[in-house]
């Protein structure tokens, strides 16, 4: 991309969804790279319509003058397919509380908390999730556990019984990982799941990275 955020070359230049000639100046990863040297952003592609994690790096000449930037897009669908192998529900949410990765389709593009006006404006400006409707996630906390998890009741998308919900920040990002484990109304099961879930966070974090 040049200094105006216009794509001048792309690996998909021969395809119908070529990025060449598209203005991406409104995307945060472009603005970050031009201002700070590098950037990152997760969102739905405005040209391809496919979600991915964008990484960008400024291109500078010998005197440090910025000529433009290069960006790559990493598809994370493979991560979701890995998550399908667990009976638990695994989610990743962004800084706005939007679930953008999920082991089950019904949970994707759900809001953990209502968006404020500033968040709404930012998502519209960056077109992060394109035209995807962001539906609320209806959860009622039944009990907070001393292990750091919560016993919750989930109404939408509906889950039977009580569920153990654990959350872990992903260092270096504004993201959070969430693990939901069905307890079948057993407090003993929930304590066991809390211990098992904590041991699995490292593997999940490495997969995301």
Coordinates of N, CA and C in Angstrom, one line a residue:
X1 N 0.8 -1.2 0.0 CA 0.0 0.0 0.0 C 0.9 1.2 0.0
X2 N 0.4 2.3 -0.7 CA 1.2 3.5 -0.7 C 0.9 4.4 0.6
X3 N 1.4 5.5 0.7 CA 1.3 6.4 1.9 C -0.1 6.9 2.0
X4 N -1.0 6.8 1.0 CA -2.4 7.2 1.1 C -3.3 6.0 1.5
X5 N -2.7 4.8 1.7 CA -3.5 3.7 2.1 C -4.1 3.0 0.9
X6 N -3.6 3.3 -0.3 CA -4.1 2.6 -1.5 C -3.3 1.4 -1.9
X7 N -4.0 0.3 -2.1 CA -3.2 -1.0 -2.5 C -2.8 -0.9 -3.9
X8 N -1.4 -1.0 -4.1 CA -0.8 -0.9 -5.4 C -0.3 -2.2 -5.9
X9 N -0.3 -3.2 -5.1 CA 0.1 -4.5 -5.5 C -0.4 -5.5 -4.5
X10 N -0.8 -6.7 -4.9 CA -1.3 -7.8 -4.0 C -1.1 -9.1 -4.6
X11 N -1.0 -10.1 -3.7 CA -0.8 -11.5 -4.1 C -2.0 -12.1 -4.9
X12 N -3.2 -11.5 -4.7 CA -4.4 -12.0 -5.4 C -4.8 -11.1 -6.6
X13 N -3.8 -10.4 -7.2 CA -4.1 -9.4 -8.2 C -4.8 -10.0 -9.4
X14 N -4.7 -11.3 -9.6 CA -5.4 -11.9 -10.8 C -6.8 -12.3 -10.5
X15 N -7.3 -12.3 -9.3 CA -8.6 -12.8 -9.0 C -9.6 -11.6 -9.0
X16 N -10.9 -12.1 -9.0 CA -12.0 -11.1 -9.0 C -12.1 -10.3 -7.8
X17 N -11.5 -10.8 -6.7 CA -11.5 -10.0 -5.4 C -10.2 -9.4 -5.1
X18 N -9.5 -9.0 -6.2 CA -8.1 -8.4 -6.0 C -8.2 -7.2 -5.1
X19 N -7.2 -7.0 -4.3 CA -7.1 -5.8 -3.4 C -6.5 -4.6 -4.2
X20 N -6.0 -4.8 -5.3 CA -5.3 -3.7 -6.0 C -6.3 -2.6 -6.4
X21 N -5.9 -1.4 -6.0 CA -6.8 -0.2 -6.3 C -7.8 0.1 -5.3
X22 N -7.8 -0.7 -4.2 CA -8.8 -0.4 -3.1 C -8.1 0.5 -2.0
X23 N -8.9 1.4 -1.5 CA -8.5 2.4 -0.5 C -8.7 1.8 0.9
X24 N -7.6 1.5 1.6 CA -7.7 1.0 2.9 C -7.3 2.0 4.0
X25 N -7.3 3.2 3.7 CA -6.8 4.2 4.6 C -7.6 4.3 5.9
X26 N -8.8 3.8 5.9 CA -9.7 3.9 7.1 C -9.4 2.8 8.1
X27 N -8.7 1.8 7.6 CA -8.4 0.6 8.5 C -7.3 0.9 9.5
X28 N -7.5 0.5 10.8 CA -6.5 0.8 11.8 C -5.1 0.3 11.5
X29 N -5.0 -0.9 10.9 CA -3.7 -1.4 10.7 C -2.9 -0.6 9.7
X30 N -3.5 0.1 8.8 CA -2.9 1.1 7.9 C -2.4 2.3 8.7
X31 N -3.4 2.9 9.4 CA -3.1 4.1 10.2 C -2.0 3.9 11.2
X32 N -2.0 2.7 11.8 CA -1.0 2.4 12.8 C 0.4 2.2 12.2
X33 N 0.5 1.6 11.1 CA 1.8 1.4 10.4 C 2.4 2.7 9.9
X34 N 1.5 3.5 9.4 CA 2.0 4.8 8.9 C 2.5 5.7 10.0
X35 N 1.8 5.6 11.2 CA 2.1 6.5 12.3 C 3.2 5.9 13.2
X36 N 3.2 4.6 13.4 CA 4.0 4.0 14.4 C 5.0 3.0 13.9
X37 N 4.9 2.6 12.6 CA 5.8 1.7 12.0 C 5.2 0.3 11.8
X38 N 4.2 -0.1 12.6 CA 3.6 -1.4 12.5 C 2.2 -1.3 13.0
X39 N 1.4 -2.3 12.7 CA 0.0 -2.3 13.2 C -0.6 -3.7 13.1
X40 N -1.7 -3.9 13.8 CA -2.5 -5.2 13.7 C -3.9 -4.9 13.9
X41 N -4.8 -5.8 13.4 CA -6.2 -5.6 13.4 C -6.9 -6.8 13.0
X42 N -8.0 -7.2 13.6 CA -8.8 -8.3 13.2 C -10.1 -7.8 12.7
X43 N -10.5 -8.2 11.5 CA -11.8 -7.8 10.9 C -12.1 -8.6 9.7
X44 N -13.3 -8.3 9.2 CA -13.8 -8.9 7.9 C -13.2 -8.1 6.8
X45 N -12.7 -8.7 5.8 CA -12.1 -8.1 4.6 C -13.1 -7.3 3.8
X46 N -12.8 -6.0 3.5 CA -13.8 -5.2 2.8 C -13.9 -5.7 1.3
X47 N -12.9 -6.3 0.8 CA -12.9 -6.7 -0.6 C -13.3 -8.2 -0.7
X48 N -12.8 -9.1 0.1 CA -13.0 -10.5 0.0 C -14.3 -10.9 0.8
X49 N -14.6 -10.2 1.9 CA -15.7 -10.6 2.8 C -15.3 -11.7 3.7
X50 N -14.0 -12.0 3.8 CA -13.5 -13.1 4.6 C -12.8 -12.5 5.8
X51 N -13.1 -13.0 7.1 CA -12.4 -12.4 8.2 C -10.9 -12.9 8.3
X52 N -10.1 -12.1 9.0 CA -8.7 -12.5 9.2 C -8.0 -11.5 10.1
X53 N -6.8 -11.8 10.5 CA -6.0 -11.0 11.4 C -4.9 -10.3 10.5
X54 N -5.0 -9.0 10.4 CA -4.1 -8.2 9.6 C -2.9 -7.7 10.4
X55 N -1.7 -7.9 9.8 CA -0.5 -7.4 10.3 C 0.2 -6.5 9.3
X56 N 0.7 -5.3 9.7 CA 1.2 -4.4 8.8 C 2.6 -3.9 9.3
X57 N 3.4 -3.5 8.3 CA 4.8 -3.0 8.6 C 5.1 -1.9 7.6
X58 N 5.6 -0.7 8.1 CA 6.0 0.4 7.3 C 7.2 0.0 6.4
X59 N 7.2 0.5 5.2 CA 8.4 0.4 4.3 C 9.1 1.8 4.3
X60 N 10.4 1.8 4.7 CA 11.1 3.1 4.7 C 12.3 3.1 3.9
X61 N 12.7 4.2 3.4 CA 14.0 4.3 2.6 C 15.1 4.5 3.6
X62 N 16.3 4.7 3.0 CA 17.6 4.8 3.8 C 17.6 5.9 4.8
X63 N 16.8 6.9 4.5 CA 16.8 8.1 5.4 C 15.6 8.0 6.4
X64 N 14.9 6.9 6.4 CA 13.8 6.7 7.4 C 12.5 7.3 6.9
X65 N 12.4 7.7 5.6 CA 11.2 8.3 5.1 C 10.2 7.2 4.7
X66 N 9.0 7.2 5.2 CA 8.0 6.2 4.9 C 7.5 6.2 3.4
X67 N 7.7 5.1 2.7 CA 7.3 5.0 1.3 C 5.9 4.4 1.2
X68 N 5.5 3.6 2.2 CA 4.3 2.9 2.1 C 4.3 1.8 3.2
X69 N 3.5 0.8 3.0 CA 3.5 -0.3 3.9 C 3.1 -1.6 3.3
X70 N 3.5 -2.7 3.9 CA 3.1 -4.0 3.4 C 2.2 -4.6 4.5
X71 N 1.2 -5.4 4.1 CA 0.2 -6.0 5.0 C 0.0 -7.4 4.6
X72 N -0.2 -8.3 5.6 CA -0.5 -9.7 5.4 C -1.8 -10.0 6.2
X73 N -2.6 -10.9 5.7 CA -3.8 -11.3 6.3 C -3.7 -12.8 6.7
X74 N -3.9 -13.1 8.0 CA -3.8 -14.5 8.5 C -5.3 -14.9 8.8
X75 N -5.7 -16.0 8.1 CA -7.0 -16.6 8.4 C -6.9 -17.4 9.6
X76 N -7.9 -17.3 10.5 CA -7.9 -18.0 11.8 C -9.0 -19.1 11.9
X77 N -9.6 -19.4 10.7 CA -10.6 -20.4 10.7 C -10.1 -21.8 11.1
X78 N -8.8 -22.0 10.9 CA -8.2 -23.3 11.3 C -8.2 -23.4 12.8
X79 N -8.0 -22.3 13.5 CA -8.1 -22.3 14.9 C -9.5 -22.7 15.4
X80 N -10.5 -22.2 14.8 CA -11.9 -22.6 15.1 C -12.1 -24.0 14.9
X81 N -11.5 -24.6 13.8 CA -11.7 -26.0 13.5 C -11.0 -26.8 14.6
X82 N -9.9 -26.4 15.1 CA -9.2 -27.0 16.2 C -10.1 -27.1 17.4
X83 N -10.8 -25.9 17.7 CA -11.7 -25.8 18.8 C -12.9 -26.8 18.8
X84 N -13.3 -27.2 17.5 CA -14.4 -28.1 17.4 C -14.2 -29.4 18.0
X85 N -12.9 -29.8 18.2 CA -12.6 -31.1 18.8 C -12.9 -31.2 20.3
X86 N -13.2 -30.0 20.9 CA -13.5 -30.1 22.4 C -15.0 -30.0 22.5
X87 N -15.5 -30.7 23.5 CA -17.0 -30.6 23.8 C -17.3 -29.2 24.4
X88 N -16.4 -28.5 25.0 CA -16.6 -27.2 25.5 C -16.8 -26.2 24.5
X89 N -17.3 -25.0 24.9 CA -17.5 -23.9 24.0 C -16.3 -22.9 24.2
X90 N -15.6 -22.6 23.1 CA -14.4 -21.7 23.2 C -14.6 -20.5 22.4
X91 N -14.4 -19.3 23.0 CA -14.6 -18.0 22.3 C -13.4 -17.1 22.5
X92 N -13.3 -16.2 21.5 CA -12.3 -15.1 21.7 C -13.1 -13.8 21.4
X93 N -12.9 -12.8 22.3 CA -13.6 -11.5 22.2 C -12.6 -10.4 22.0
X94 N -13.0 -9.3 21.4 CA -12.1 -8.1 21.2 C -12.3 -7.1 22.3
X95 N -11.7 -5.9 22.1 CA -11.7 -4.9 23.1 C -13.1 -4.3 23.3
X96 N -14.0 -4.5 22.3 CA -15.4 -4.0 22.4 C -16.3 -5.1 23.0
X97 N -15.8 -6.3 23.3 CA -16.6 -7.3 23.8 C -17.4 -8.1 22.7
X98 N -16.9 -8.0 21.5 CA -17.5 -8.7 20.4 C -16.8 -10.0 20.2
X99 N -17.6 -11.1 20.2 CA -17.0 -12.5 20.0 C -16.7 -12.6 18.5
X100 N -15.5 -12.7 18.1 CA -15.1 -12.8 16.7 C -14.6 -14.2 16.3
X101 N -14.3 -15.0 17.3 CA -13.9 -16.4 17.0 C -14.8 -17.3 18.0
X102 N -15.3 -18.4 17.5 CA -16.1 -19.2 18.3 C -16.1 -20.7 17.8
X103 N -16.1 -21.6 18.7 CA -16.1 -23.0 18.3 C -17.5 -23.5 17.8
X104 N -18.5 -22.6 18.0 CA -19.9 -22.9 17.5 C -20.4 -21.6 16.8
X105 N -21.0 -21.8 15.6 CA -21.4 -20.6 14.8 C -22.4 -19.7 15.6
X106 N -23.3 -20.2 16.4 CA -24.3 -19.4 17.1 C -23.7 -18.4 18.0
X107 N -22.4 -18.6 18.4 CA -21.8 -17.6 19.4 C -21.0 -16.5 18.7
X108 N -20.7 -16.7 17.4 CA -19.9 -15.7 16.7 C -20.6 -14.4 16.5
X109 N -20.0 -13.3 16.6 CA -20.5 -11.9 16.5 C -21.6 -11.7 17.5
X110 N -21.4 -12.2 18.7 CA -22.2 -11.9 19.8 C -21.6 -10.8 20.7
X111 N -22.4 -10.0 21.4 CA -21.8 -8.9 22.3 C -21.9 -9.4 23.7
X112 N -20.7 -9.4 24.4 CA -20.7 -9.8 25.8 C -21.3 -8.7 26.6
X113 N -21.2 -7.4 26.2 CA -21.8 -6.3 26.9 C -22.3 -5.3 25.8
X114 N -23.3 -4.5 26.2 CA -23.8 -3.6 25.2 C -22.7 -2.6 24.7
X115 N -22.8 -2.2 23.5 CA -21.8 -1.2 22.9 C -22.2 0.2 23.4
X116 N -21.2 1.0 23.8 CA -21.5 2.4 24.0 C -21.5 3.1 22.7
X117 N -21.8 4.4 22.7 CA -21.9 5.2 21.5 C -20.5 5.3 20.8
X118 N -19.4 5.5 21.6 CA -18.1 5.6 21.0 C -17.7 4.3 20.3
X119 N -18.0 3.1 21.0 CA -17.7 1.8 20.3 C -18.5 1.6 19.0
X120 N -19.7 2.1 19.0 CA -20.5 1.9 17.8 C -19.9 2.8 16.7
X121 N -19.5 4.0 17.0 CA -18.9 4.8 16.0 C -17.6 4.2 15.4
X122 N -16.8 3.7 16.3 CA -15.5 3.1 15.9 C -15.7 1.9 15.0
X123 N -16.7 1.0 15.3 CA -16.9 -0.1 14.5 C -17.5 0.3 13.1
X124 N -18.3 1.3 13.1 CA -18.8 1.8 11.8 C -17.7 2.4 11.0
X125 N -16.8 3.2 11.6 CA -15.7 3.8 10.9 C -14.7 2.9 10.3
X126 N -14.4 1.8 11.1 CA -13.4 0.8 10.6 C -14.0 -0.3 9.8
X127 N -15.3 -0.4 9.9 CA -16.0 -1.5 9.2 C -15.5 -2.9 9.6
X128 N -15.2 -3.0 10.9 CA -14.5 -4.2 11.4 C -15.2 -5.4 11.1
X129 N -16.6 -5.4 11.3 CA -17.4 -6.6 11.1 C -18.4 -6.4 10.0
X130 N -18.0 -5.5 9.1 CA -18.8 -5.3 7.9 C -20.3 -5.1 8.2
X131 N -21.2 -5.9 7.6 CA -22.6 -5.8 7.9 C -23.2 -6.9 8.8
X132 N -22.3 -7.5 9.5 CA -22.7 -8.6 10.4 C -23.5 -8.0 11.6
X133 N -24.7 -8.5 11.8 CA -25.5 -8.0 13.0 C -24.8 -8.5 14.3
X134 N -24.6 -7.6 15.2 CA -24.0 -8.0 16.5 C -25.1 -8.2 17.5
X135 N -25.4 -9.4 17.7 CA -26.5 -9.8 18.7 C -26.0 -9.9 20.1
X136 N -26.9 -9.6 21.1 CA -26.5 -9.6 22.5 C -26.3 -11.1 22.9
X137 N -25.4 -11.3 23.9 CA -25.3 -12.6 24.5 C -26.0 -12.4 25.9
X138 N -27.0 -13.3 26.1 CA -27.8 -13.1 27.3 C -27.3 -14.1 28.4
X139 N -26.6 -13.6 29.4 CA -26.0 -14.4 30.4 C -26.4 -13.9 31.8
X140 N -26.7 -14.8 32.7 CA -26.9 -14.4 34.1 C -25.9 -15.1 35.0
X141 N -25.2 -14.3 35.8 CA -24.2 -14.9 36.7 C -24.9 -15.5 37.9
X142 N -24.7 -16.8 38.2 CA -25.3 -17.5 39.3 C -24.4 -17.4 40.5
X143 N -23.1 -17.6 40.3 CA -22.2 -17.6 41.4 C -20.8 -17.3 40.9
X144 N -20.0 -16.5 41.6 CA -18.6 -16.3 41.4 C -17.8 -17.3 42.2
X145 N -16.9 -18.0 41.6 CA -16.1 -19.0 42.3 C -14.7 -18.5 42.7
X146 N -14.2 -19.0 43.8 CA -12.9 -18.6 44.2 C -11.7 -19.0 43.3
X147 N -12.0 -19.8 42.3 CA -11.0 -20.2 41.3 C -10.9 -19.2 40.2
X148 N -11.7 -18.2 40.2 CA -11.7 -17.2 39.2 C -12.8 -17.3 38.1
X149 N -13.4 -18.4 38.1 CA -14.5 -18.7 37.2 C -15.8 -18.2 37.7
X150 N -16.9 -18.4 36.9 CA -18.2 -18.0 37.3 C -19.2 -19.2 36.8
X151 N -20.2 -19.4 37.7 CA -21.2 -20.3 37.3 C -22.3 -19.4 36.7
X152 N -22.7 -19.7 35.4 CA -23.7 -18.8 34.7 C -24.8 -19.6 34.1
X153 N -25.9 -18.9 33.9 CA -27.0 -19.4 33.1 C -27.1 -18.7 31.8
X154 N -27.1 -19.4 30.7 CA -27.0 -18.7 29.4 C -28.4 -18.9 28.7
X155 N -29.0 -17.8 28.4 CA -30.3 -17.8 27.7 C -30.2 -17.7 26.2
X156 N -29.2 -17.0 25.7 CA -29.1 -16.8 24.3 C -27.6 -16.6 23.9
X157 N -27.1 -17.6 23.1 CA -27.7 -18.8 22.6 C -28.0 -19.8 23.8
X158 N -29.1 -20.4 23.8 CA -29.6 -21.2 25.0 C -28.7 -22.4 25.3
X159 N -28.3 -22.6 26.6 CA -27.6 -23.7 27.0 C -28.4 -24.3 28.2
X160 N -28.5 -25.7 28.3 CA -29.2 -26.3 29.4 C -28.3 -26.2 30.7
X161 N -29.0 -26.0 31.8 CA -28.3 -26.1 33.1 C -27.4 -24.9 33.3
X162 N -26.5 -25.1 34.3 CA -25.5 -24.1 34.7 C -24.2 -24.4 33.9
X163 N -23.4 -23.4 33.6 CA -22.2 -23.5 32.9 C -21.1 -22.8 33.6
X164 N -19.9 -23.4 33.6 CA -18.7 -22.8 34.2 C -18.1 -21.9 33.1
X165 N -17.9 -20.7 33.4 CA -17.3 -19.7 32.4 C -16.0 -19.2 33.0
X166 N -14.9 -19.4 32.2 CA -13.6 -18.9 32.6 C -13.1 -18.0 31.5
X167 N -12.4 -16.9 32.0 CA -11.9 -15.9 31.0 C -10.4 -15.7 31.3
X168 N -9.7 -15.6 30.2 CA -8.2 -15.3 30.3 C -7.8 -14.3 29.3
X169 N -7.2 -13.2 29.8 CA -6.6 -12.2 28.8 C -5.5 -12.8 28.0
X170 N -5.4 -12.4 26.8 CA -4.3 -12.8 25.9 C -3.3 -11.7 25.9
X171 N -2.1 -11.9 26.5 CA -1.1 -10.8 26.6 C -0.7 -10.3 25.3
X172 N -0.5 -9.0 25.2 CA 0.0 -8.3 24.0 C -1.2 -8.0 23.1
X173 N -2.4 -8.3 23.4 CA -3.5 -8.0 22.6 C -4.7 -7.5 23.5
X174 N -5.7 -6.8 22.9 CA -6.8 -6.4 23.7 C -7.9 -7.5 23.8
X175 N -7.5 -8.7 23.4 CA -8.4 -9.9 23.3 C -8.5 -10.6 24.6
X176 N -9.6 -11.4 24.7 CA -9.8 -12.3 25.8 C -10.3 -13.7 25.3
X177 N -9.8 -14.7 25.9 CA -10.3 -16.1 25.6 C -11.3 -16.5 26.7
X178 N -12.3 -17.3 26.2 CA -13.3 -17.7 27.1 C -13.5 -19.2 26.9
X179 N -13.7 -19.9 28.0 CA -14.0 -21.3 28.0 C -15.3 -21.6 28.8
X180 N -16.3 -22.2 28.1 CA -17.5 -22.6 28.8 C -17.7 -24.1 28.9
X181 N -17.9 -24.5 30.1 CA -17.9 -26.0 30.4 C -19.2 -26.3 31.1
X182 N -20.0 -27.3 30.5 CA -21.2 -27.7 31.1 C -21.0 -28.4 32.4
X183 N -21.7 -28.0 33.5 CA -21.5 -28.6 34.8 C -22.5 -29.6 35.1
X184 N -23.6 -29.6 34.4 CA -24.7 -30.6 34.7 C -25.2 -30.4 36.2
X185 N -25.1 -29.1 36.6 CA -25.6 -28.8 38.0 C -24.7 -29.4 39.1
X186 N -23.5 -29.8 38.8 CA -22.7 -30.4 39.8 C -21.6 -29.4 40.1
X187 N -21.5 -29.0 41.4 CA -20.5 -28.1 41.9 C -19.1 -28.7 41.8
X188 N -19.1 -30.0 42.1 CA -17.8 -30.8 42.1 C -17.3 -30.8 40.7
X189 N -18.1 -31.0 39.7 CA -17.7 -31.0 38.3 C -17.1 -29.6 38.0
X190 N -17.8 -28.5 38.5 CA -17.3 -27.2 38.1 C -15.9 -26.9 38.6
X191 N -15.6 -27.4 39.8 CA -14.3 -27.2 40.4 C -13.3 -28.0 39.6
X192 N -13.6 -29.2 39.2 CA -12.7 -30.0 38.3 C -12.5 -29.3 37.0
X193 N -13.5 -28.8 36.4 CA -13.4 -28.1 35.1 C -12.6 -26.8 35.2
X194 N -12.7 -26.2 36.4 CA -11.9 -25.0 36.5 C -10.4 -25.3 36.5
X195 N -10.0 -26.4 37.1 CA -8.6 -26.8 37.1 C -8.2 -27.2 35.8
X196 N -9.0 -28.0 35.1 CA -8.7 -28.5 33.8 C -8.6 -27.4 32.8
X197 N -9.5 -26.4 32.9 CA -9.6 -25.3 31.9 C -8.3 -24.4 32.1
X198 N -7.9 -24.2 33.3 CA -6.7 -23.4 33.5 C -5.5 -24.0 32.9
X199 N -5.4 -25.3 32.9 CA -4.2 -26.0 32.3 C -4.2 -25.9 30.7
X200 N -5.4 -25.6 30.2 CA -5.5 -25.6 28.7 C -5.3 -24.2 28.1
X201 N -5.2 -23.2 29.0 CA -5.1 -21.8 28.4 C -3.8 -21.6 27.6
X202 N -2.7 -22.2 28.1 CA -1.4 -22.0 27.4 C -1.5 -22.5 26.0
X203 N -2.1 -23.7 25.8 CA -2.2 -24.3 24.5 C -3.1 -23.4 23.6
X204 N -4.2 -22.9 24.1 CA -5.1 -22.1 23.3 C -4.4 -20.8 22.9
X205 N -3.6 -20.2 23.9 CA -2.9 -19.0 23.6 C -1.9 -19.1 22.5
X206 N -1.2 -20.3 22.5 CA -0.2 -20.5 21.5 C -0.8 -20.7 20.1
X207 N -2.0 -21.4 20.1 CA -2.7 -21.5 18.8 C -3.1 -20.2 18.2
X208 N -3.6 -19.3 19.1 CA -4.0 -17.9 18.6 C -2.7 -17.2 18.1
X209 N -1.6 -17.3 18.8 CA -0.4 -16.6 18.4 C 0.1 -17.2 17.1

